[in-house]
PDB file of C-alpha atoms in Angstrom:
ATOM      1  CA  MET A   1     116.678  74.385 132.021  1.00 55.00           C
ATOM      2  CA  THR A   2     115.757  71.264 130.062  1.00 59.00           C
ATOM      3  CA  SER A   3     115.734  71.124 126.294  1.00 55.00           C
ATOM      4  CA  SER A   4     111.921  70.920 126.251  1.00 51.00           C
ATOM      5  CA  SER A   5     111.818  74.128 128.317  1.00 51.00           C
ATOM      6  CA  PHE A   6     114.049  75.824 125.738  1.00 47.00           C
ATOM      7  CA  ILE A   7     111.769  74.700 122.916  1.00 46.00           C
ATOM      8  CA  TYR A   8     108.649  75.857 124.760  1.00 45.00           C
ATOM      9  CA  PHE A   9     110.269  79.186 125.588  1.00 47.00           C
ATOM     10  CA  GLY A  10     111.480  79.692 122.002  1.00 49.00           C
ATOM     11  CA  ILE A  11     108.048  78.989 120.529  1.00 46.00           C
ATOM     12  CA  SER A  12     106.454  81.328 123.071  1.00 48.00           C
ATOM     13  CA  MET A  13     108.815  84.142 122.109  1.00 46.00           C
ATOM     14  CA  ILE A  14     108.058  83.707 118.412  1.00 47.00           C
ATOM     15  CA  LEU A  15     104.319  83.832 119.092  1.00 44.00           C
ATOM     16  CA  PHE A  16     104.669  86.866 121.368  1.00 44.00           C
ATOM     17  CA  SER A  17     106.732  88.725 118.772  1.00 42.00           C
ATOM     18  CA  SER A  18     103.919  88.183 116.232  1.00 43.00           C
ATOM     19  CA  ILE A  19     101.329  89.498 118.672  1.00 46.00           C
ATOM     20  CA  ALA A  20     103.485  92.502 119.517  1.00 49.00           C
ATOM     21  CA  MET A  21     103.620  93.509 115.859  1.00 72.00           C
ATOM     22  CA  ALA A  22      99.812  93.602 115.421  1.00 89.00           C
ATOM     23  CA  ALA A  23      98.567  97.141 114.853  1.00 97.00           C
ATOM     24  CA  ASP A  24      95.438  99.062 115.749  1.00 98.00           C
ATOM     25  CA  HIS A  25      94.250 101.176 112.820  1.00 98.00           C
ATOM     26  CA  ILE A  26      92.014 104.034 113.986  1.00 98.00           C
ATOM     27  CA  VAL A  27      89.716 104.450 110.992  1.00 98.00           C
ATOM     28  CA  GLY A  28      89.882 108.086 109.882  1.00 98.00           C
ATOM     29  CA  ASP A  29      92.562 108.842 112.508  1.00 98.00           C
ATOM     30  CA  GLU A  30      91.444 111.824 114.638  1.00 97.00           C
ATOM     31  CA  LYS A  31      88.346 112.408 112.438  1.00 97.00           C
ATOM     32  CA  GLY A  32      87.018 108.939 113.194  1.00 98.00           C
ATOM     33  CA  TRP A  33      84.151 107.347 111.276  1.00 98.00           C
ATOM     34  CA  THR A  34      82.175 110.304 109.981  1.00 98.00           C
ATOM     35  CA  VAL A  35      80.618 111.816 106.854  1.00 98.00           C
ATOM     36  CA  ASP A  36      82.503 113.604 104.083  1.00 97.00           C
ATOM     37  CA  PHE A  37      85.878 111.985 104.729  1.00 98.00           C
ATOM     38  CA  ASN A  38      87.780 110.111 102.021  1.00 97.00           C
ATOM     39  CA  TYR A  39      88.376 106.668 103.590  1.00 98.00           C
ATOM     40  CA  ILE A  40      89.643 105.237 100.308  1.00 94.00           C
ATOM     41  CA  GLN A  41      92.461 107.787 100.337  1.00 97.00           C
ATOM     42  CA  TRP A  42      93.024 107.286 104.094  1.00 98.00           C
ATOM     43  CA  ALA A  43      93.625 103.559 103.582  1.00 98.00           C
ATOM     44  CA  GLN A  44      95.990 103.929 100.600  1.00 96.00           C
ATOM     45  CA  ASP A  45      99.221 104.360 102.570  1.00 95.00           C
ATOM     46  CA  LYS A  46      98.403 101.811 105.268  1.00 97.00           C
ATOM     47  CA  VAL A  47      99.315  98.150 105.440  1.00 97.00           C
ATOM     48  CA  PHE A  48      96.677  95.916 107.004  1.00 98.00           C
ATOM     49  CA  ARG A  49      97.654  92.438 108.158  1.00 97.00           C
ATOM     50  CA  VAL A  50      95.883  89.451 109.654  1.00 97.00           C
ATOM     51  CA  GLY A  51      95.863  90.040 113.410  1.00 97.00           C
ATOM     52  CA  ASP A  52      95.575  93.835 113.141  1.00 98.00           C
ATOM     53  CA  ASN A  53      92.488  95.654 114.427  1.00 98.00           C
ATOM     54  CA  LEU A  54      90.284  98.248 112.776  1.00 98.00           C
ATOM     55  CA  VAL A  55      88.939 100.691 115.361  1.00 98.00           C
ATOM     56  CA  PHE A  56      85.823 102.610 114.352  1.00 98.00           C
ATOM     57  CA  ASN A  57      85.193 105.655 116.596  1.00 98.00           C
ATOM     58  CA  TYR A  58      81.939 107.534 115.955  1.00 98.00           C
ATOM     59  CA  ASP A  59      78.776 109.046 117.400  1.00 98.00           C
ATOM     60  CA  ASN A  60      76.505 106.004 117.627  1.00 98.00           C
ATOM     61  CA  SER A  61      73.370 108.169 117.458  1.00 98.00           C
ATOM     62  CA  LYS A  62      74.394 109.232 113.926  1.00 98.00           C
ATOM     63  CA  HIS A  63      76.377 106.313 112.465  1.00 98.00           C
ATOM     64  CA  ASN A  64      76.966 102.581 112.504  1.00 98.00           C
ATOM     65  CA  VAL A  65      79.255 100.096 110.753  1.00 98.00           C
ATOM     66  CA  PHE A  66      78.356  97.208 108.505  1.00 98.00           C
ATOM     67  CA  LYS A  67      80.858  94.661 107.222  1.00 98.00           C
ATOM     68  CA  VAL A  68      79.628  93.895 103.711  1.00 98.00           C
ATOM     69  CA  ASN A  69      80.711  92.168 100.508  1.00 98.00           C
ATOM     70  CA  GLY A  70      81.933  93.900  97.355  1.00 98.00           C
ATOM     71  CA  THR A  71      78.512  94.059  95.702  1.00 97.00           C
ATOM     72  CA  LEU A  72      76.791  95.609  98.725  1.00 98.00           C
ATOM     73  CA  PHE A  73      79.710  98.025  99.010  1.00 98.00           C
ATOM     74  CA  GLN A  74      79.399  99.182  95.384  1.00 97.00           C
ATOM     75  CA  ASN A  75      75.632  99.620  95.722  1.00 97.00           C
ATOM     76  CA  CYS A  76      75.748 101.096  99.238  1.00 97.00           C
ATOM     77  CA  ALA A  77      73.226  98.440 100.244  1.00 97.00           C
ATOM     78  CA  PHE A  78      73.346  97.028 103.729  1.00 93.00           C
ATOM     79  CA  PRO A  79      72.261  93.862 105.523  1.00 95.00           C
ATOM     80  CA  PRO A  80      69.506  93.761 108.159  1.00 96.00           C
ATOM     81  CA  GLN A  81      69.848  96.407 110.872  1.00 95.00           C
ATOM     82  CA  ASN A  82      70.529  93.768 113.551  1.00 96.00           C
ATOM     83  CA  GLU A  83      73.872  93.041 111.848  1.00 97.00           C
ATOM     84  CA  ALA A  84      75.119  96.609 112.374  1.00 98.00           C
ATOM     85  CA  LEU A  85      77.936  97.396 114.759  1.00 98.00           C
ATOM     86  CA  SER A  86      76.716 100.346 116.764  1.00 98.00           C
ATOM     87  CA  THR A  87      78.658 100.876 120.004  1.00 98.00           C
ATOM     88  CA  GLY A  88      80.477 104.004 118.829  1.00 98.00           C
ATOM     89  CA  LYS A  89      83.822 102.285 119.428  1.00 98.00           C
ATOM     90  CA  ASP A  90      83.779  99.084 117.424  1.00 98.00           C
ATOM     91  CA  ILE A  91      86.947  97.025 117.167  1.00 98.00           C
ATOM     92  CA  ILE A  92      87.158  94.536 114.335  1.00 98.00           C
ATOM     93  CA  GLN A  93      90.040  92.075 114.385  1.00 98.00           C
ATOM     94  CA  LEU A  94      91.243  91.238 110.889  1.00 98.00           C
ATOM     95  CA  LYS A  95      91.242  87.432 111.008  1.00 97.00           C
ATOM     96  CA  THR A  96      91.633  86.548 107.333  1.00 98.00           C
ATOM     97  CA  ASP A  97      93.454  87.980 104.352  1.00 98.00           C
ATOM     98  CA  GLY A  98      91.812  89.526 101.302  1.00 98.00           C
ATOM     99  CA  LYS A  99      89.531  92.464 100.566  1.00 98.00           C
ATOM    100  CA  LYS A 100      87.263  93.774 103.332  1.00 98.00           C
ATOM    101  CA  TRP A 101      84.446  96.277 102.877  1.00 98.00           C
ATOM    102  CA  TYR A 102      82.727  98.500 105.463  1.00 98.00           C
ATOM    103  CA  ILE A 103      79.908 101.034 105.127  1.00 98.00           C
ATOM    104  CA  CYS A 104      77.658 103.199 107.272  1.00 98.00           C
ATOM    105  CA  GLY A 105      74.012 102.148 107.063  1.00 97.00           C
ATOM    106  CA  LYS A 106      72.467 105.405 108.252  1.00 97.00           C
ATOM    107  CA  ALA A 107      70.561 107.703 105.864  1.00 94.00           C
ATOM    108  CA  ASN A 108      72.560 108.284 102.670  1.00 96.00           C
ATOM    109  CA  HIS A 109      75.948 108.336 104.427  1.00 98.00           C
ATOM    110  CA  CYS A 110      77.454 105.654 102.205  1.00 98.00           C
ATOM    111  CA  ALA A 111      76.133 106.761  98.813  1.00 97.00           C
ATOM    112  CA  ALA A 112      76.288 110.533  99.185  1.00 97.00           C
ATOM    113  CA  ARG A 113      78.649 111.199 102.101  1.00 97.00           C
ATOM    114  CA  GLN A 114      81.608 108.803 101.424  1.00 95.00           C
ATOM    115  CA  MET A 115      81.193 106.657 104.561  1.00 98.00           C
ATOM    116  CA  LYS A 116      82.678 103.577 102.968  1.00 98.00           C
ATOM    117  CA  LEU A 117      86.000 101.855 103.472  1.00 98.00           C
ATOM    118  CA  VAL A 118      87.675  99.104 101.477  1.00 98.00           C
ATOM    119  CA  ILE A 119      90.970  97.572 102.542  1.00 98.00           C
ATOM    120  CA  ASN A 120      93.183  94.711 101.456  1.00 98.00           C
ATOM    121  CA  VAL A 121      94.400  92.561 104.337  1.00 98.00           C
ATOM    122  CA  LEU A 122      97.717  90.767 103.866  1.00 98.00           C
ATOM    123  CA  GLU A 123      98.597  87.413 105.385  1.00 95.00           C
ATOM    124  CA  GLU A 124     100.547  87.629 108.611  1.00 86.00           C
ATOM    125  CA  GLY A 125     104.218  87.943 107.703  1.00 81.00           C
ATOM    126  CA  ALA A 126     103.523  88.699 104.019  1.00 81.00           C
ATOM    127  CA  PRO A 127     105.839  91.344 102.576  1.00 84.00           C
ATOM    128  CA  SER A 128     104.371  94.810 102.336  1.00 76.00           C
ATOM    129  CA  PRO A 129     103.612  95.853  98.760  1.00 73.00           C
ATOM    130  CA  SER A 130     105.023  99.314  99.421  1.00 57.00           C
ATOM    131  CA  SER A 131     107.912  98.664 101.767  1.00 52.00           C
ATOM    132  CA  SER A 132     110.393  95.832 101.654  1.00 46.00           C
ATOM    133  CA  ALA A 133     112.304  97.624 104.436  1.00 44.00           C
ATOM    134  CA  HIS A 134     109.376  97.098 106.834  1.00 48.00           C
ATOM    135  CA  SER A 135     109.328  93.423 105.906  1.00 46.00           C
ATOM    136  CA  LEU A 136     113.080  93.117 106.493  1.00 46.00           C
ATOM    137  CA  VAL A 137     112.865  94.778 109.911  1.00 47.00           C
ATOM    138  CA  SER A 138     109.916  92.553 110.884  1.00 48.00           C
ATOM    139  CA  THR A 139     111.786  89.455 109.797  1.00 48.00           C
ATOM    140  CA  ILE A 140     114.946  90.426 111.650  1.00 46.00           C
ATOM    141  CA  PHE A 141     112.943  91.312 114.774  1.00 46.00           C
ATOM    142  CA  GLY A 142     110.985  88.069 114.588  1.00 54.00           C
ATOM    143  CA  VAL A 143     114.176  85.989 114.393  1.00 47.00           C
ATOM    144  CA  LEU A 144     116.649  87.890 116.579  1.00 44.00           C
ATOM    145  CA  ILE A 145     114.448  88.382 119.639  1.00 51.00           C
ATOM    146  CA  PRO A 146     113.735  84.665 120.205  1.00 54.00           C
ATOM    147  CA  VAL A 147     117.360  83.724 119.447  1.00 48.00           C
ATOM    148  CA  ALA A 148     118.719  86.384 121.812  1.00 47.00           C
ATOM    149  CA  THR A 149     116.264  85.317 124.507  1.00 50.00           C
ATOM    150  CA  LEU A 150     117.289  81.676 124.145  1.00 48.00           C
ATOM    151  CA  ALA A 151     120.956  82.621 124.327  1.00 46.00           C
ATOM    152  CA  ILE A 152     120.422  84.681 127.467  1.00 47.00           C
ATOM    153  CA  THR A 153     118.438  81.881 129.124  1.00 49.00           C
ATOM    154  CA  ALA A 154     121.126  79.368 128.227  1.00 53.00           C
ATOM    155  CA  ILE A 155     123.758  81.534 129.958  1.00 56.00           C
ATOM    156  CA  PHE A 156     121.719  81.753 133.163  1.00 55.00           C
TER     157      PHE A 156
END
């Protein structure tokens, strides 16, 4: 194998290890996206990173999902109906870091029934605020796998 092949292979492994660590977060777990569930509490022990996905599962005849800003979130106000996600299984890839807000735009579900979610998305590779152990394992995994793969390919 040529040195350029090693470089290409090494870069590929680093990129694949990042993709492999992306997570799907099922909003509300087995309850899904529904009324009278505390999504603020649900999100508290989770770490959301750029590249992860939010999966909203719900009955699309009763609910929808709007991605909104902080002001619309606080006021339970929503954009035009044509901006609603409404398939019943909406997957939102978290592409940027920072705060993200989501609400249901049906009836009074946001204001009176707690159908609102706010999360903080961390940069890819940023240390977790609650677990430095997770960050250490991710770092070790992200470095050792490509190095081990390169070593194995060099042997063969």
